[in-house]
mmCIF file of C-alpha atoms in Angstrom:
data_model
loop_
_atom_site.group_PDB
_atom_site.id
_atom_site.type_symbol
_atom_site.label_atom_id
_atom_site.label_comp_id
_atom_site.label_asym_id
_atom_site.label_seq_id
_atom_site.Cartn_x
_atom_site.Cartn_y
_atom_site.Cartn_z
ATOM 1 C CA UNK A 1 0.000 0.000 0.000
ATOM 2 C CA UNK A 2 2.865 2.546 0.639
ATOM 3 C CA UNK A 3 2.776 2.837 -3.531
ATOM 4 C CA UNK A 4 0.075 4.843 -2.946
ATOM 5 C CA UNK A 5 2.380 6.870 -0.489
ATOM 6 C CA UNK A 6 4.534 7.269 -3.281
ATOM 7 C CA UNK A 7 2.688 7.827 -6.198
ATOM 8 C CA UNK A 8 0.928 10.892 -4.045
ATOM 9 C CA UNK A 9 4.094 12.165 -3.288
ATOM 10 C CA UNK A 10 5.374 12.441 -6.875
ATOM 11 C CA UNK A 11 2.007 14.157 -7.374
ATOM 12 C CA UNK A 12 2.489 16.765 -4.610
ATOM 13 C CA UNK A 13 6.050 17.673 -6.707
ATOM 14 C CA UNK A 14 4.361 17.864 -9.885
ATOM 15 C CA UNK A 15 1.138 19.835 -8.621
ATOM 16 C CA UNK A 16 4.578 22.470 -7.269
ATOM 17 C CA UNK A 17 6.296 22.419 -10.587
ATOM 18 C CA UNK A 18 2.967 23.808 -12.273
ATOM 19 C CA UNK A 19 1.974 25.865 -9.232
ATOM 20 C CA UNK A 20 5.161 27.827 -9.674
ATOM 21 C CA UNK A 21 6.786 27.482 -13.230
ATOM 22 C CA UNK A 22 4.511 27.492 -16.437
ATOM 23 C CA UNK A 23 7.817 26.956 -18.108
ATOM 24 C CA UNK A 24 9.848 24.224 -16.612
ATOM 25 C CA UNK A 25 5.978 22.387 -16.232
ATOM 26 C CA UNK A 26 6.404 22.477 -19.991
ATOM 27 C CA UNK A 27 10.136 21.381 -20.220
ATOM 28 C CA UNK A 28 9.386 18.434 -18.084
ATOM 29 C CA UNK A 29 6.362 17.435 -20.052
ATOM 30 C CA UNK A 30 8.116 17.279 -23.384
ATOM 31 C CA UNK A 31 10.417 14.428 -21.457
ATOM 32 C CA UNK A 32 10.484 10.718 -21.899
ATOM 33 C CA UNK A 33 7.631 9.573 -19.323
ATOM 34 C CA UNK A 34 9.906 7.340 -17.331
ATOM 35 C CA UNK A 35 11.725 10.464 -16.068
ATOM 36 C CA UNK A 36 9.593 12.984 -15.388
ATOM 37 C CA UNK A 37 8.329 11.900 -11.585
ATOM 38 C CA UNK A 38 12.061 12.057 -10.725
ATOM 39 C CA UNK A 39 12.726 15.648 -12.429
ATOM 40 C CA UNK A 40 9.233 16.652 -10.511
ATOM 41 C CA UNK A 41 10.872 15.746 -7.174
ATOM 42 C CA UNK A 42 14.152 17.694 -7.756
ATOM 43 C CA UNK A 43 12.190 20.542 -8.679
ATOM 44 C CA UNK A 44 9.470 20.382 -6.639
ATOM 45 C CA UNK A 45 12.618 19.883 -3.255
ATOM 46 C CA UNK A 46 14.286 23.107 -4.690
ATOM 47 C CA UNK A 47 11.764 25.126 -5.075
ATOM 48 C CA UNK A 48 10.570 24.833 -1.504
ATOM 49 C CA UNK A 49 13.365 25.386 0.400
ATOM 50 C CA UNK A 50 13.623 28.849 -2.399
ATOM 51 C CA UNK A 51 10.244 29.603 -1.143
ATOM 52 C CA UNK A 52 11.167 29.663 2.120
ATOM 53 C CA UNK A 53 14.247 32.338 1.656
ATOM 54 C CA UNK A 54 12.519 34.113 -0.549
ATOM 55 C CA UNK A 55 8.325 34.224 0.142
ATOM 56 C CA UNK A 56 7.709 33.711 4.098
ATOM 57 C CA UNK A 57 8.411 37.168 5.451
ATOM 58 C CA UNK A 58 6.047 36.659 8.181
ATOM 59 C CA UNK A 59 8.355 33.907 9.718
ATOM 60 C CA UNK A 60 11.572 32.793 11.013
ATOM 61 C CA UNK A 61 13.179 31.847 8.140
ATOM 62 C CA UNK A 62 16.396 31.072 9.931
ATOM 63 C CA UNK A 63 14.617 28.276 11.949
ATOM 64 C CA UNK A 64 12.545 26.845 8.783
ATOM 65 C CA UNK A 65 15.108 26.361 6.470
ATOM 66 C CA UNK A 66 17.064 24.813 9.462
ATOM 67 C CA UNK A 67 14.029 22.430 9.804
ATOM 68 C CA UNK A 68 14.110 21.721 6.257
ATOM 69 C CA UNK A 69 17.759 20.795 6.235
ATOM 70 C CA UNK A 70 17.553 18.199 9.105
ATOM 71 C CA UNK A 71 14.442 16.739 7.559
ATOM 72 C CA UNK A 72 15.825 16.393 4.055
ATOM 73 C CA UNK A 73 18.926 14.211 6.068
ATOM 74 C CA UNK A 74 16.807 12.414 7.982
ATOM 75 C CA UNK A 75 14.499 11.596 4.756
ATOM 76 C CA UNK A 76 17.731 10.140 3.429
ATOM 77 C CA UNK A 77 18.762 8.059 6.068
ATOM 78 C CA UNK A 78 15.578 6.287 7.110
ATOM 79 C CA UNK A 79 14.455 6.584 3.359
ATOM 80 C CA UNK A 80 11.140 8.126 3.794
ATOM 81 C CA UNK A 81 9.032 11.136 5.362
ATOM 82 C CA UNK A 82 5.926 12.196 5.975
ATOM 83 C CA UNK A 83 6.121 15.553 3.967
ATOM 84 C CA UNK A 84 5.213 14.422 0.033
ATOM 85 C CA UNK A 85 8.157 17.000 -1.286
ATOM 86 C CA UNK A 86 11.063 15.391 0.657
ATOM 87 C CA UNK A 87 9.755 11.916 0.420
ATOM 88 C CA UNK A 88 9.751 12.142 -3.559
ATOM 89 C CA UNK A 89 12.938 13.974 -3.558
ATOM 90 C CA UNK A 90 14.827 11.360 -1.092
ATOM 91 C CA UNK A 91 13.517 8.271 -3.579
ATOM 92 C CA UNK A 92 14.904 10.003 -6.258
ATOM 93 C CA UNK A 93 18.253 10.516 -5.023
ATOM 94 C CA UNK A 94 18.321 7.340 -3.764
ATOM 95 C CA UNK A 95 17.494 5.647 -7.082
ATOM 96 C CA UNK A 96 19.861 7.531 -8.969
ATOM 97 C CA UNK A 97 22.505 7.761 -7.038
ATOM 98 C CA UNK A 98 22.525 11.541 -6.422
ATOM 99 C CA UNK A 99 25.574 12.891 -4.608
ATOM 100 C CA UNK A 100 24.864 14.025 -1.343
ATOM 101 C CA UNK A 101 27.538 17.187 -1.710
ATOM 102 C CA UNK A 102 25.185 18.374 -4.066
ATOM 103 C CA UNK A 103 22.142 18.999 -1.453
ATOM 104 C CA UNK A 104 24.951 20.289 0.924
ATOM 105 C CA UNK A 105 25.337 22.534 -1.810
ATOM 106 C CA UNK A 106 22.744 23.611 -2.587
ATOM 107 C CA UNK A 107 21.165 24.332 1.052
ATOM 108 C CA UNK A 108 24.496 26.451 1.235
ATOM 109 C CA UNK A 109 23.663 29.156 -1.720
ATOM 110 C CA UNK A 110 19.756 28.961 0.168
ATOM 111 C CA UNK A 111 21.513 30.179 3.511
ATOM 112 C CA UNK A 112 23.664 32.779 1.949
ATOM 113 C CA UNK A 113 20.069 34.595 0.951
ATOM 114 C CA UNK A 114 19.435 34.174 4.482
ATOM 115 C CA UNK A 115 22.391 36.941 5.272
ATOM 116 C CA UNK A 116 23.141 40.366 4.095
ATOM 117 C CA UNK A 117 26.321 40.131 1.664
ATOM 118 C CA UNK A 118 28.131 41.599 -0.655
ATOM 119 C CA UNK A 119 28.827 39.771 -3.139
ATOM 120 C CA UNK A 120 32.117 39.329 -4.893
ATOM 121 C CA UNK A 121 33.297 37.554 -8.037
ATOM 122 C CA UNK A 122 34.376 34.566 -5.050
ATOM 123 C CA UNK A 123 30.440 34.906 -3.654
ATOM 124 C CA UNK A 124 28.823 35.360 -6.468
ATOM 125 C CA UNK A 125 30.443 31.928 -8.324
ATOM 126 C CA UNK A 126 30.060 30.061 -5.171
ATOM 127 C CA UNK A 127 26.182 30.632 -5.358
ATOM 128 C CA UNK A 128 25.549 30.204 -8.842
ATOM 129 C CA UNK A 129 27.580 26.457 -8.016
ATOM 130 C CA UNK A 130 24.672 26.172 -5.220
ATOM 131 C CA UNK A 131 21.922 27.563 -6.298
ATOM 132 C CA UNK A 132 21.758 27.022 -9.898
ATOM 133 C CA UNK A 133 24.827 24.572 -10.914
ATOM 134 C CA UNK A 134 24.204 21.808 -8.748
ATOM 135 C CA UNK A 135 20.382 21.409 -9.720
ATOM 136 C CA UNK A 136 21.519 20.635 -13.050
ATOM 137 C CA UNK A 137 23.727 18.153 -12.126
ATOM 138 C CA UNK A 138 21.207 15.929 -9.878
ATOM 139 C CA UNK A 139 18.594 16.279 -13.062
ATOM 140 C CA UNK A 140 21.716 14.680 -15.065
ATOM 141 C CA UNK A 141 21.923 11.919 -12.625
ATOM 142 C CA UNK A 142 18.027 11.141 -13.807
ATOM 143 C CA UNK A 143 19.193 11.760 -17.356
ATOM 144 C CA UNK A 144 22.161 9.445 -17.609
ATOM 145 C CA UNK A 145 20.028 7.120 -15.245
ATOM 146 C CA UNK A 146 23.428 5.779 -13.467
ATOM 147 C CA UNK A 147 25.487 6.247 -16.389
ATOM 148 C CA UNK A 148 28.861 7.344 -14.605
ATOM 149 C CA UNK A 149 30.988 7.820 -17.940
ATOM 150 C CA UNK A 150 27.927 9.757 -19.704
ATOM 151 C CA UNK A 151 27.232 11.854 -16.706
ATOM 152 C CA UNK A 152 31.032 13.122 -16.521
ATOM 153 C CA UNK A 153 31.245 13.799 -20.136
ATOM 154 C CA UNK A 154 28.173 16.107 -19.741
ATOM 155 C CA UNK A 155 28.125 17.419 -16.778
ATOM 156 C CA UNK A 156 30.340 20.314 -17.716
ATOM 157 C CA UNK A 157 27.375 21.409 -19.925
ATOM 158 C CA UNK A 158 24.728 21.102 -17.541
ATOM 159 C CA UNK A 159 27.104 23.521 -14.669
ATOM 160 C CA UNK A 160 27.450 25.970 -17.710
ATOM 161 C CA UNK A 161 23.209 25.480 -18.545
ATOM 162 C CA UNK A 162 22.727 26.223 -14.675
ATOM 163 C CA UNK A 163 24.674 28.944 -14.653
ATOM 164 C CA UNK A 164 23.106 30.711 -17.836
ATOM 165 C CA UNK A 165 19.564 29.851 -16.497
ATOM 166 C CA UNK A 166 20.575 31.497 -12.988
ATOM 167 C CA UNK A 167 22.227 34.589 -14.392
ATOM 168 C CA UNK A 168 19.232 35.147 -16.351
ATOM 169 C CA UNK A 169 16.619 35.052 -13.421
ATOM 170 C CA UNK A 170 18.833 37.577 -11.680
ATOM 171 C CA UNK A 171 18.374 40.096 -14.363
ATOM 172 C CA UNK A 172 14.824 38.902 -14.873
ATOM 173 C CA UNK A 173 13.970 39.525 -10.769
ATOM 174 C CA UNK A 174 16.101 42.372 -10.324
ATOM 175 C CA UNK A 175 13.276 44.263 -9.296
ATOM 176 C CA UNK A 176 12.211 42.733 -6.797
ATOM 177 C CA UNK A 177 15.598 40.937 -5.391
ATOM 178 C CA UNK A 178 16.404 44.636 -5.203
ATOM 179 C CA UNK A 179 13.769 46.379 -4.281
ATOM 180 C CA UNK A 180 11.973 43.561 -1.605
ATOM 181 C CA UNK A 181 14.830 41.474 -0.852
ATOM 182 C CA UNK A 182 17.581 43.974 -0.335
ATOM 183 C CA UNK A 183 19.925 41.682 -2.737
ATOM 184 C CA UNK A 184 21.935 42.349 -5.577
ATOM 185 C CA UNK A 185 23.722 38.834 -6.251
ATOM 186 C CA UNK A 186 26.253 40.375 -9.282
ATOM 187 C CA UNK A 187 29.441 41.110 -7.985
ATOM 188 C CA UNK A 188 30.867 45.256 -7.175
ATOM 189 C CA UNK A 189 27.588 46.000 -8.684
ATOM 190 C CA UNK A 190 25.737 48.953 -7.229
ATOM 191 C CA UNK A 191 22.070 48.530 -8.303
ATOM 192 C CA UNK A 192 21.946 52.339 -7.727
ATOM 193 C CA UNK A 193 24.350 53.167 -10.787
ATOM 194 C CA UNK A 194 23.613 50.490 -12.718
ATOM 195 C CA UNK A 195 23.478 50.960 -16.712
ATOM 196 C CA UNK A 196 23.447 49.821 -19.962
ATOM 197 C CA UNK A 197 27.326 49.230 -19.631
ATOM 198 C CA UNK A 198 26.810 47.077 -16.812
ATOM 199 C CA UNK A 199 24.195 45.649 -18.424
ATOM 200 C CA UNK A 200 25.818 44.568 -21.709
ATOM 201 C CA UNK A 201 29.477 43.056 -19.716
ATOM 202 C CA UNK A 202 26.831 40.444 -17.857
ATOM 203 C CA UNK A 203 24.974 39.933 -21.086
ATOM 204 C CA UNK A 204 27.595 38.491 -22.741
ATOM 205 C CA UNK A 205 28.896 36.483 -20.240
ATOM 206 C CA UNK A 206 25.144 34.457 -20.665
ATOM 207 C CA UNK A 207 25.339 34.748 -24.258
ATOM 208 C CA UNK A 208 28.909 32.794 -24.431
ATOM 209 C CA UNK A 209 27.146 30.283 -21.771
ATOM 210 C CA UNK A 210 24.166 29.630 -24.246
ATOM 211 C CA UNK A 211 26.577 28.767 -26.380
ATOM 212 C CA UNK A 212 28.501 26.455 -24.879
ATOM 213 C CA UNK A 213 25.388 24.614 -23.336
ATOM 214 C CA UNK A 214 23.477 24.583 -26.806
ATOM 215 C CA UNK A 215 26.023 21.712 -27.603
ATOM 216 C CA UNK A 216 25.867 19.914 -24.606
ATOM 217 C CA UNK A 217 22.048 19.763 -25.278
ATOM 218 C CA UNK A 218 22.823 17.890 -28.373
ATOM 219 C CA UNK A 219 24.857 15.544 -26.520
ATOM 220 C CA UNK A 220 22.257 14.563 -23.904
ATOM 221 C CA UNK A 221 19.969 11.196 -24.352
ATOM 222 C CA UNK A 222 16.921 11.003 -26.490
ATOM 223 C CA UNK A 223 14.835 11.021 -23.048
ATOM 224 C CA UNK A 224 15.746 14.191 -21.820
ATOM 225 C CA UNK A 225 16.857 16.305 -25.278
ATOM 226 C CA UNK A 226 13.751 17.952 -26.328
ATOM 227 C CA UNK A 227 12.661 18.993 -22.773
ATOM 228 C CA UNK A 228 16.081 20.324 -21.728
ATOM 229 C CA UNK A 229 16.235 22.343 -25.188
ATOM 230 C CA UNK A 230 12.464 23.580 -24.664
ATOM 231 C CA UNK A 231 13.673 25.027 -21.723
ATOM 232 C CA UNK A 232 16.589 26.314 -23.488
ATOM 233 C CA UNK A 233 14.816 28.165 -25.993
ATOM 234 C CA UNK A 234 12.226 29.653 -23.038
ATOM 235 C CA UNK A 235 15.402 30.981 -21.411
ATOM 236 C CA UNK A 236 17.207 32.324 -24.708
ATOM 237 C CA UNK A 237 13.458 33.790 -25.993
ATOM 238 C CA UNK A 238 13.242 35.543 -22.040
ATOM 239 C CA UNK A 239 17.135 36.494 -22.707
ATOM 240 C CA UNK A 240 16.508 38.384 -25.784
ATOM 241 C CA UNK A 241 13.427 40.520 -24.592
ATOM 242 C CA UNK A 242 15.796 41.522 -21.534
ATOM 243 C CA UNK A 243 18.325 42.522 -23.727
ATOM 244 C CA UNK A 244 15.993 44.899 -25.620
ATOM 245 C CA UNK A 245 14.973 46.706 -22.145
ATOM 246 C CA UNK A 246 16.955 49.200 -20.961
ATOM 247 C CA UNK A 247 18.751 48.981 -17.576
ATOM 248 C CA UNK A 248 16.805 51.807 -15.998
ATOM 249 C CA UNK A 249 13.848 49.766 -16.415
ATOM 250 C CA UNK A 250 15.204 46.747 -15.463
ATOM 251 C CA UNK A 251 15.008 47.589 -11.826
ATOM 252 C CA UNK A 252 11.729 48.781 -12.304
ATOM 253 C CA UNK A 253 9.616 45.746 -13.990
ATOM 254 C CA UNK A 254 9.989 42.025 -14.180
ATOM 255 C CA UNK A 255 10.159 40.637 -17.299
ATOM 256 C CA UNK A 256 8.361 38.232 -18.837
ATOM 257 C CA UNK A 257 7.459 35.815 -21.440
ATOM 258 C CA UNK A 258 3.399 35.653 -21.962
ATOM 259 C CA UNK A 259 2.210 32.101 -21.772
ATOM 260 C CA UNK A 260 0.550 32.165 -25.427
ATOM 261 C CA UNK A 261 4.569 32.848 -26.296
ATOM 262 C CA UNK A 262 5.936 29.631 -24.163
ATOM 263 C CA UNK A 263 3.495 27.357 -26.318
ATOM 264 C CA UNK A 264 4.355 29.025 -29.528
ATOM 265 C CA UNK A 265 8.535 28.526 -28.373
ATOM 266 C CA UNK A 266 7.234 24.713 -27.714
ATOM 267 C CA UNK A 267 5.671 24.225 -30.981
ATOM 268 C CA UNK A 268 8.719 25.750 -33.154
ATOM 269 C CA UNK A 269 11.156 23.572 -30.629
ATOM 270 C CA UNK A 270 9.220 20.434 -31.876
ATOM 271 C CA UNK A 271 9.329 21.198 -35.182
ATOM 272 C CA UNK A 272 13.130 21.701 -34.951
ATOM 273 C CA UNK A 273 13.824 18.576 -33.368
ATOM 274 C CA UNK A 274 11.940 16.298 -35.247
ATOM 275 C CA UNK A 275 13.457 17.885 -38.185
ATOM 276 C CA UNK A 276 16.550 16.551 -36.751
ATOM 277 C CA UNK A 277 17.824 20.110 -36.583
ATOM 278 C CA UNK A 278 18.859 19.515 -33.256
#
């Protein structure tokens, strides 16, 4: 009967994917069936805990993501909980094999938004690895489903992927990271003078990561190809319409790609790879 424990549970991270991401919801649908449940749980685990830093103001958020912490270890060691999120998420790392530095990780980068810091070029890298990096890396261990040599020969990609991904939600949120957080994650960067100069020098450094990542996409198996490039071509499509706003207005509005546009991106994606342009 626990099945039904289970299967609830992956349902729980899935209902959380859609809840909060139109566009990853649409990534993971356009994967092989057999591993979306998995990719559900890893994104249903870190959104949570990102919830937690970023959306309940009203609370200690010191002592919840604390909680979270020792409940996601404990999940792991006795290899089940009572909270759907971390009971998906610990089955999935358990089935494929996902490195526990990576949740260390990651929990890291989620208590550095917990304190007031300045970041530098050292900070800044060190969360991107944590917040951003690492989640690519335990949806490769679902890709490569235990496939050591296949997983080390792409998981330069998926770090670089990560990293574009991340760099664009900072410039996407920079409203509100500035204005409601009181963060500005890009290092020696005064929000207060920033401009299209600015702008432009972190611009490219996501444009050269596209690149890069665009041919570890190609690389990836059949299963997980079309999804990970759907979200690909969300994040490039959001890229360019930042690109085309100013950086005074930047810190003013969040930008953002209408849902009718995330269909018509998923469409034109299909097309491509069934043309075998991909």
């Amino acid at each position: 009967m626990k099945k039904l424990f289970d299967d609830l549970s992956y349902k729980v991270s899935r209902e959380a994917t859609k809840q909060y991401s139109t566009s990853f919801s649409l990534g993971i649908m356009a994967l092989s069936p057999k591993i979306r449940n998995p990719i559900y749980a890893v994104y249903g685990y870190v959104r949570l805990a990102d919830e937690i830093v970023d959306s309940f103001h009203d609370y200690d958020k010191h002592k919840l993501l604390s909680r979270y912490k020792a409940e996601t270890f404990e999940a792991l060691e006795e290899k089940i909980s009572l909270n759907p999120i971390l009971q998906s998420f610990q089955e999935t790392v358990h089935r494929y094999k996902i490195d526990y530095s990576l949740i260390h990780q990651f929990l890291k980068s989620m208590e550095m938004d917990l304190q007031k810091i300045d970041y530098n070029s050292d900070l800044y890298k060190e969360y991107i690895v944590g917040s951003a990096e690492v989640v690519g890396l335990m949806c490769l261990h679902v890709f490569t489903e235990g496939n050591t040599e296949e997983f080390e020969k792409l998981k330069p990609y998926a770090m670089i992927l990560g990293s574009a991904f991340q760099k664009v939600n900072f410039l996407r949120d920079m409203k509100d990271d500035y204005q409601v957080l009181g963060r500005c994650y890009f290092p020696n960067v005064d929000i207060s003078y920033f401009d299209n100069t600015v702008k432009s020098h972190i611009e490219k450094e996501i444009e050269e990561e596209f690149k890069t990542a665009l041919e570890g996409i190609k690389k990836l198996p059949g299963s997980a190809r079309f999804g990970v490039y759907l979200a690909y071509r969300y994040y490039v499509s959001l890229f360019r319409k930042i690109k085309r706003t100013s950086a005074s207005n930047m810190i003013n509005q969040r930008i953002r790609i209408s849902n009718g546009k995330k269909l018509s991106l998923m469409m034109s994606s299909y097309v491509q790879y069934k043309a075998s342009l991909l």
